Short mmCIF file of C-alpha atoms (C1' of nucleotides) in Angstrom, two decimals:
data_model
loop_
_atom_site.label_atom_id
_atom_site.label_comp_id
_atom_site.label_asym_id
_atom_site.label_seq_id
_atom_site.Cartn_x
_atom_site.Cartn_y
_atom_site.Cartn_z
CA MET A 1 63.80 -76.54 238.55
CA MET A 2 63.27 -79.92 240.28
CA GLY A 3 61.39 -82.85 239.46
CA LYS A 4 62.06 -86.30 237.92
CA LEU A 5 63.11 -84.87 234.66
CA ARG A 6 66.47 -83.38 234.41
CA GLU A 7 68.50 -81.54 231.81
CA PRO A 8 71.19 -83.62 230.14
CA LEU A 9 74.17 -81.77 231.61
CA LEU A 10 76.61 -82.07 228.74
CA GLU A 11 74.65 -82.12 225.62
CA CYS A 12 72.96 -78.73 226.31
CA SER A 13 73.52 -75.41 224.89
CA LEU A 14 75.41 -74.02 227.86
CA PRO A 15 78.68 -75.86 227.11
CA ALA A 16 78.35 -74.66 223.56
CA ALA A 17 77.97 -71.15 224.70
CA LEU A 18 81.06 -71.55 227.06
CA GLU A 19 83.02 -72.79 224.20
CA SER A 20 83.09 -69.26 222.72
CA MET A 21 82.55 -67.09 225.93
CA GLY A 22 84.15 -69.27 228.71
CA GLU A 23 87.69 -68.25 228.43
CA ARG A 24 89.41 -65.60 230.40
CA TRP A 25 89.05 -62.08 229.10
CA SER A 26 86.29 -63.03 226.54
CA PHE A 27 83.51 -61.31 228.53
CA LEU A 28 85.70 -58.29 229.23
CA ILE A 29 86.53 -57.83 225.54
CA LEU A 30 82.90 -58.29 224.68
CA ARG A 31 81.91 -55.54 227.23
CA ALA A 32 84.56 -53.32 225.78
CA ALA A 33 83.01 -53.84 222.32
CA PHE A 34 79.64 -53.04 223.70
CA ASN A 35 81.17 -49.89 225.02
CA GLY A 36 82.16 -48.88 221.59
CA LEU A 37 85.76 -49.89 221.41
CA HIS A 38 86.75 -51.03 218.05
CA HIS A 39 90.63 -51.44 217.58
CA PHE A 40 93.34 -53.67 218.84
CA GLU A 41 95.27 -50.87 220.61
CA GLU A 42 92.08 -49.57 222.28
CA PHE A 43 91.29 -52.86 223.77
CA GLN A 44 94.98 -53.43 224.76
CA SER A 45 95.40 -50.07 226.46
CA GLU A 46 91.80 -50.05 228.06
CA LEU A 47 92.00 -53.55 229.49
CA GLY A 48 95.69 -54.00 230.03
CA ILE A 49 95.64 -57.51 228.58
CA ALA A 50 98.74 -58.95 227.04
CA ARG A 51 98.93 -58.56 223.30
CA ASN A 52 99.20 -62.15 222.35
CA ILE A 53 96.27 -63.06 224.48
CA LEU A 54 94.25 -60.20 223.02
CA ALA A 55 95.18 -61.29 219.48
CA ASN A 56 94.14 -64.88 220.36
CA ARG A 57 90.76 -63.88 221.84
CA LEU A 58 89.86 -61.43 219.08
CA ALA A 59 90.54 -64.23 216.53
CA ARG A 60 88.64 -66.72 218.58
CA LEU A 61 85.73 -64.32 218.96
CA THR A 62 85.82 -63.58 215.29
CA ASP A 63 85.86 -67.33 214.44
CA HIS A 64 82.88 -67.85 216.52
CA GLY A 65 81.01 -65.08 214.70
CA ILE A 66 80.72 -62.96 217.79
CA LEU A 67 82.90 -60.09 216.42
CA GLN A 68 83.58 -59.16 212.86
CA ARG A 69 86.87 -57.68 211.56
CA GLU A 70 87.10 -55.14 208.69
CA ALA A 71 90.02 -53.13 207.51
CA MET A 72 89.12 -49.41 207.42
CA PRO A 73 89.09 -47.85 204.03
CA GLU A 74 90.82 -44.67 204.92
CA ASP A 75 93.78 -46.46 206.66
CA ARG A 76 93.92 -50.10 205.65
CA ARG A 77 96.29 -50.94 208.49
CA LYS A 78 93.41 -50.30 210.82
CA ILE A 79 91.21 -53.22 211.61
CA GLN A 80 87.82 -52.48 213.08
CA TYR A 81 86.27 -55.08 215.35
CA SER A 82 82.60 -54.84 215.78
CA LEU A 83 79.81 -56.88 217.23
CA THR A 84 77.87 -59.16 214.97
CA GLU A 85 74.18 -59.76 215.54
CA LYS A 86 75.19 -62.87 217.39
CA GLY A 87 77.60 -60.92 219.66
CA ALA A 88 75.15 -58.24 220.35
CA ALA A 89 72.60 -61.01 221.47
CA LEU A 90 74.83 -61.54 224.40
CA LEU A 91 73.71 -58.15 225.88
CA PRO A 92 71.18 -59.74 228.28
CA THR A 93 73.73 -62.26 229.53
CA MET A 94 76.25 -59.45 230.02
CA ILE A 95 73.89 -57.08 231.83
CA ALA A 96 72.60 -59.90 233.98
CA LEU A 97 76.14 -60.93 235.11
CA ARG A 98 76.90 -57.23 235.63
CA GLN A 99 73.94 -56.71 237.81
CA TRP A 100 74.71 -59.74 239.86
CA GLY A 101 78.17 -58.48 240.44
CA GLU A 102 76.82 -55.10 241.46
CA ARG A 103 74.36 -56.68 243.80
CA TRP A 104 76.43 -59.35 245.37
CA GLU A 105 80.11 -58.55 244.82
CA THR A 106 80.86 -54.93 244.68
CA CYS A 107 77.74 -53.99 246.57
CA VAL A 108 77.87 -50.53 245.07
CA PRO A 109 75.63 -49.15 242.37
CA ALA A 110 77.47 -49.01 239.12
CA PHE A 111 78.67 -45.55 238.02
CA PRO A 112 77.65 -44.23 235.59
CA ILE A 113 74.24 -45.83 235.47
CA LEU A 114 72.84 -47.58 232.42
CA VAL A 115 69.52 -46.01 231.37
CA ASP A 116 66.89 -46.22 228.61
CA ALA A 117 67.81 -43.69 226.02
CA ARG A 118 64.16 -42.79 225.46
CA ASP A 119 63.14 -41.68 228.86
CA ARG A 120 66.55 -41.75 230.73
CA ARG A 121 65.24 -44.02 233.43
CA PRO A 122 67.34 -46.79 234.75
CA ILE A 123 66.83 -50.21 233.15
CA GLY A 124 65.14 -52.98 235.01
CA GLU A 125 66.82 -55.91 236.59
CA VAL A 126 67.38 -58.77 234.12
CA ALA A 127 65.15 -61.61 235.23
CA VAL A 128 63.48 -64.80 233.99
CA HIS A 129 59.93 -64.09 233.03
CA ALA A 130 56.81 -66.16 232.33
CA HIS A 131 54.97 -65.75 229.19
CA ASP A 132 52.62 -63.26 230.87
CA GLY A 133 55.50 -61.22 232.43
CA ARG A 134 55.60 -62.57 236.08
CA VAL A 135 59.18 -62.77 237.31
CA LEU A 136 60.01 -66.50 237.90
CA LYS A 137 62.25 -67.79 240.65
CA LYS A 138 64.28 -71.18 240.58
CA THR A 139 61.39 -72.97 242.34
CA ASP A 140 58.86 -71.75 239.73
CA LEU A 141 60.68 -73.58 237.02
CA ILE A 142 60.31 -77.22 235.89
CA TRP A 143 61.58 -79.31 232.97
CA ALA A 144 58.87 -80.52 230.64
CA LEU A 145 58.51 -82.72 227.62
CA PRO A 146 57.03 -81.33 224.57
CA GLN A 147 53.69 -83.11 225.12
CA ASP A 148 53.43 -81.73 228.58
CA ILE A 149 53.64 -78.24 227.55
CA ALA A 150 50.53 -76.11 227.77
CA ALA A 151 49.42 -74.97 224.35
CA ASP A 152 49.79 -71.16 223.43
CA PRO A 153 46.22 -69.75 223.62
CA ASP A 154 46.87 -67.74 220.34
CA GLN A 155 47.71 -71.12 218.57
CA MET A 156 44.73 -72.81 220.07
CA GLN A 157 42.49 -70.08 218.85
CA ALA A 158 44.01 -70.32 215.39
CA ALA A 159 43.38 -74.09 215.44
CA GLU A 160 39.79 -73.78 216.56
CA MET B 1 75.13 -47.82 224.81
CA MET B 2 77.15 -45.13 222.90
CA GLY B 3 77.63 -41.48 223.90
CA LYS B 4 80.41 -39.45 225.41
CA LEU B 5 80.08 -41.15 228.63
CA ARG B 6 81.62 -44.59 229.03
CA GLU B 7 81.95 -47.24 231.65
CA PRO B 8 85.19 -47.41 233.49
CA LEU B 9 86.18 -50.95 232.07
CA LEU B 10 88.12 -52.24 234.95
CA GLU B 11 86.53 -50.88 238.24
CA CYS B 12 83.08 -52.20 237.33
CA SER B 13 81.18 -55.06 238.75
CA LEU B 14 81.66 -57.44 235.80
CA PRO B 15 85.30 -58.22 236.60
CA ALA B 16 84.18 -58.79 240.24
CA ALA B 17 81.60 -61.18 238.85
CA LEU B 18 84.05 -62.99 236.68
CA GLU B 19 86.35 -63.30 239.67
CA SER B 20 84.04 -65.93 241.07
CA MET B 21 82.33 -67.37 237.93
CA GLY B 22 84.96 -66.72 235.14
CA GLU B 23 86.99 -69.94 235.63
CA ARG B 24 86.43 -72.95 233.57
CA TRP B 25 83.72 -75.34 234.94
CA SER B 26 82.22 -72.73 237.28
CA PHE B 27 79.15 -72.26 235.19
CA LEU B 28 78.66 -75.84 234.55
CA ILE B 29 78.98 -76.79 238.20
CA LEU B 30 76.54 -74.05 238.94
CA ARG B 31 74.09 -75.30 236.38
CA ALA B 32 74.46 -78.85 237.82
CA ALA B 33 73.54 -77.36 241.35
CA PHE B 34 70.44 -75.69 239.72
CA ASN B 35 69.53 -79.03 238.48
CA GLY B 36 69.43 -80.59 241.94
CA LEU B 37 72.92 -82.13 242.08
CA HIS B 38 74.44 -82.00 245.66
CA HIS B 39 77.39 -84.17 246.14
CA PHE B 40 80.96 -84.41 245.01
CA GLU B 41 80.59 -87.76 243.31
CA GLU B 42 77.38 -86.62 241.53
CA PHE B 43 79.11 -83.59 240.02
CA GLN B 44 82.10 -85.74 239.16
CA SER B 45 80.28 -88.44 237.41
CA GLU B 46 77.77 -86.13 235.56
CA LEU B 47 80.31 -83.53 234.44
CA GLY B 48 83.25 -85.76 233.90
CA ILE B 49 85.47 -83.18 235.47
CA ALA B 50 88.85 -83.93 237.05
CA ARG B 51 88.54 -84.53 240.92
CA ASN B 52 91.21 -81.95 241.86
CA ILE B 53 89.63 -79.27 239.73
CA LEU B 54 86.17 -80.13 240.96
CA ALA B 55 87.45 -79.94 244.65
CA ASN B 56 89.12 -76.70 243.77
CA ARG B 57 85.97 -75.19 242.11
CA LEU B 58 83.61 -76.31 244.83
CA ALA B 59 85.94 -74.67 247.42
CA ARG B 60 86.16 -71.50 245.47
CA LEU B 61 82.39 -71.28 244.89
CA THR B 62 81.90 -71.95 248.58
CA ASP B 63 84.43 -69.24 249.56
CA HIS B 64 82.73 -66.85 247.17
CA GLY B 65 79.37 -67.60 249.01
CA ILE B 66 77.77 -69.16 245.94
CA LEU B 67 77.53 -72.61 247.25
CA GLN B 68 77.29 -73.62 250.92
CA ARG B 69 78.80 -76.98 252.18
CA GLU B 70 77.16 -78.96 254.96
CA ALA B 71 77.93 -82.41 256.29
CA MET B 72 74.83 -84.64 256.17
CA PRO B 73 73.67 -85.70 259.69
CA GLU B 74 72.72 -89.29 258.77
CA ASP B 75 76.10 -89.99 257.10
CA ARG B 76 78.81 -87.53 258.08
CA ARG B 77 80.97 -88.51 255.12
CA LYS B 78 78.54 -86.98 252.77
CA ILE B 79 78.87 -83.26 252.16
CA GLN B 80 75.88 -81.54 250.69
CA TYR B 81 76.61 -78.57 248.39
CA SER B 82 73.62 -76.29 247.84
CA LEU B 83 73.06 -72.90 246.22
CA THR B 84 73.04 -69.91 248.59
CA GLU B 85 70.78 -66.93 247.88
CA LYS B 86 73.76 -65.39 246.09
CA GLY B 87 74.23 -68.43 243.92
CA ALA B 88 70.54 -68.78 243.09
CA ALA B 89 70.66 -65.12 242.00
CA LEU B 90 72.78 -66.16 239.09
CA LEU B 91 69.63 -67.88 237.50
CA PRO B 92 68.94 -65.03 235.05
CA THR B 93 72.52 -65.01 233.89
CA MET B 94 72.67 -68.81 233.33
CA ILE B 95 69.33 -68.89 231.51
CA ALA B 96 70.33 -65.90 229.39
CA LEU B 97 73.59 -67.77 228.46
CA ARG B 98 71.84 -70.95 227.82
CA GLN B 99 69.10 -69.39 225.55
CA TRP B 100 71.91 -67.63 223.64
CA GLY B 101 73.74 -70.79 223.06
CA GLU B 102 70.42 -72.44 221.95
CA ARG B 103 69.72 -69.72 219.51
CA TRP B 104 73.19 -69.14 218.23
CA GLU B 105 75.31 -72.15 218.80
CA THR B 106 73.35 -75.45 218.85
CA CYS B 107 70.59 -73.92 216.90
CA VAL B 108 68.08 -76.64 218.23
CA PRO B 109 65.55 -76.07 220.89
CA ALA B 110 66.66 -77.44 224.33
CA PHE B 111 65.14 -80.72 225.32
CA PRO B 112 63.57 -80.92 227.72
CA ILE B 113 62.11 -77.49 227.85
CA LEU B 114 62.11 -75.15 230.78
CA VAL B 115 58.56 -74.21 231.70
CA ASP B 116 56.80 -72.14 234.24
CA ALA B 117 55.57 -74.65 236.94
CA ARG B 118 52.24 -72.73 237.41
CA ASP B 119 50.93 -72.99 233.92
CA ARG B 120 53.47 -75.35 232.08
CA ARG B 121 54.05 -72.75 229.47
CA PRO B 122 57.72 -72.07 228.17
CA ILE B 123 59.54 -69.21 229.86
CA GLY B 124 60.15 -66.06 227.95
CA GLU B 125 63.49 -65.00 226.44
CA VAL B 126 65.68 -63.27 229.07
CA ALA B 127 65.96 -59.68 228.00
CA VAL B 128 66.89 -56.16 229.13
CA HIS B 129 63.74 -54.39 229.89
CA ALA B 130 62.96 -50.69 230.54
CA HIS B 131 61.09 -49.71 233.61
CA ASP B 132 57.85 -50.09 231.82
CA GLY B 133 58.67 -53.47 230.39
CA ARG B 134 59.69 -52.57 226.77
CA VAL B 135 62.49 -54.79 225.67
CA LEU B 136 65.69 -52.74 225.04
CA LYS B 137 68.42 -53.31 222.51
CA LYS B 138 71.92 -52.20 222.56
CA THR B 139 71.20 -49.01 220.83
CA ASP B 140 68.51 -48.11 223.30
CA LEU B 141 70.92 -47.87 226.17
CA ILE B 142 73.10 -45.04 227.33
CA TRP B 143 75.29 -44.21 230.35
CA ALA B 144 73.97 -41.44 232.42
CA LEU B 145 75.20 -39.50 235.48
CA PRO B 146 72.97 -39.56 238.58
CA GLN B 147 71.80 -36.06 237.87
CA ASP B 148 70.84 -36.91 234.29
CA ILE B 149 68.43 -39.68 235.36
CA ALA B 150 64.78 -39.10 235.02
CA ALA B 151 63.05 -39.24 238.39
CA ASP B 152 60.69 -41.96 239.21
CA PRO B 153 57.21 -40.69 239.00
CA ASP B 154 56.27 -42.43 242.20
CA GLN B 155 59.02 -40.61 244.00
CA MET B 156 57.95 -37.25 242.38
CA GLN B 157 54.36 -37.83 243.52
CA ALA B 158 55.57 -38.54 246.98
CA ALA B 159 57.70 -35.39 246.97
CA GLU B 160 54.95 -33.09 245.79
"C1'" DG C 1 111.61 -43.72 196.07
"C1'" DG C 2 113.67 -44.36 200.45
"C1'" DT C 3 113.07 -43.81 205.30
"C1'" DT C 4 110.21 -43.55 209.32
"C1'" DT C 5 105.99 -44.47 212.01
"C1'" DT C 6 102.28 -47.10 213.37
"C1'" DA C 7 98.54 -50.79 213.90
"C1'" DG C 8 98.42 -55.16 214.63
"C1'" DG C 9 100.25 -58.73 215.44
"C1'" DT C 10 104.41 -63.12 216.48
"C1'" DT C 11 107.90 -65.35 219.24
"C1'" DG C 12 110.37 -67.06 223.28
"C1'" DC C 13 110.37 -68.05 227.61
"C1'" DA C 14 108.97 -68.32 232.72
"C1'" DA C 15 104.96 -68.98 235.66
"C1'" DC C 16 100.60 -70.69 236.37
"C1'" DT C 17 96.57 -73.87 235.57
"C1'" DG C 18 94.20 -78.05 234.09
"C1'" DG C 19 93.70 -83.03 233.85
"C1'" DA C 20 94.30 -88.45 234.78
"C1'" DA C 21 95.26 -91.52 237.99
"C1'" DA C 22 97.03 -93.08 242.35
"C1'" DC C 23 96.87 -92.21 247.26
"C1'" DT C 24 94.68 -90.65 251.98
"C1'" DT C 25 91.43 -89.88 255.49
"C1'" DA C 26 87.09 -90.21 257.84
"C1'" DT C 27 83.06 -92.59 258.34
"C1'" DA C 28 79.83 -96.33 257.93
"C1'" DA C 29 78.44 -101.06 256.70
"C1'" DA C 30 79.07 -106.22 257.09
"C1'" DT D 1 87.68 -106.31 262.28
"C1'" DT D 2 87.79 -106.00 257.65
"C1'" DT D 3 85.82 -103.79 253.82
"C1'" DA D 4 83.57 -100.25 251.29
"C1'" DT D 5 82.60 -95.53 250.27
"C1'" DA D 6 82.48 -90.12 250.17
"C1'" DA D 7 85.39 -86.59 249.48
"C1'" DG D 8 89.09 -85.03 248.82
"C1'" DT D 9 95.01 -84.63 247.99
"C1'" DT D 10 99.12 -85.59 245.73
"C1'" DT D 11 101.95 -86.33 241.89
"C1'" DC D 12 103.27 -85.79 237.53
"C1'" DC D 13 102.86 -83.98 233.11
"C1'" DA D 14 100.71 -81.11 229.20
"C1'" DG D 15 98.62 -77.09 227.87
"C1'" DT D 16 97.61 -72.08 228.72
"C1'" DT D 17 98.74 -67.49 230.31
"C1'" DG D 18 101.44 -63.38 230.85
"C1'" DC D 19 105.08 -60.40 229.79
"C1'" DA D 20 108.71 -58.30 226.95
"C1'" DA D 21 110.83 -58.03 222.88
"C1'" DC D 22 110.72 -58.47 218.11
"C1'" DC D 23 108.48 -58.50 213.30
"C1'" DT D 24 105.76 -56.87 209.18
"C1'" DA D 25 102.87 -54.54 206.06
"C1'" DA D 26 100.77 -50.40 205.08
"C1'" DA D 27 100.52 -45.38 205.50
"C1'" DA D 28 103.13 -40.99 206.10
"C1'" DC D 29 106.84 -38.05 205.49
"C1'" DC D 30 110.76 -36.01 202.97
#
DNA sequence: GGTTTTAGGTTGCAACTGGAAACTTATAAA
DNA sequence: TTTATAAGTTTCCAGTTGCAACCTAAAACC
């Protein structure tokens, strides 16, 4: 990830991502949503978060299109919060952070264990992969300008 | 990620991970470190962060073993901050969050582009993979108890 | 149809956290 | 010896968070 070229540190998408997810509780609320929680009181009692902060975060996550709120038809007092496509797209980030915490902070395997529903085998470690599937480390990455990027063989074939 | 079984929402490794990385600026400082920044003034001028907060975050990240600090031998005023192995292990999390921001927030491809140093081709999307490499979505995941986990074929072979 | 219950919030207030700018300390350069 | 510089500290103020108590609109009960 070294080299002369460097990422512009403040115009990139990471600050944009942190705009919606960088506040305290946001990740924990998101995880609760991934775990099937849907209602204000569920979040409140499971997480032990203050009600005003929870209300604030749910509104913020909804504003950012990460959660969607919908009044339940059978009891219109009940609001169901559920992940949007955009919210669900945070799955790899969340699992990556969880795996990191497991490996480097708690140092105990999570319990219960997250497995592939199809074959009930544990999921792999989230990693950065090359186009061909090799796992890449920090030192394997560099920044490149569009013209320095190797062409996709499929595209080359199509162009021939 | 549904089913009767659910993750204990407050004893898991995610809160532990957020303990060190959940504060404002932590991720941006980490990213700057990945981009080869090493010194207080570099972080300060690149990120525009308040000096006291920067000092606080650098100390916190150092305490948590994510960065290490070392006075440079040629100029002992200069402190070099660099990523530890533990800090470098946050690479997949950071790339995942960046890719998410790129896809769902800024909606423009990052520039410059992160490529594999070996073949200069863009890196893949960070995703959750099954043991055999299939990409898993939220609905493909379930929580399992140790006894419900399918055995690893390699281990089975070894046991036979 | 009037009272009660409940989900999902607000409000008020104390404690904590974040930021800008000035100040400090140790080291190095002139 | 003075001056400059890296890396913080300190001060002060504004904004955010957390907790408890209160509010409100929609069901549910009678």
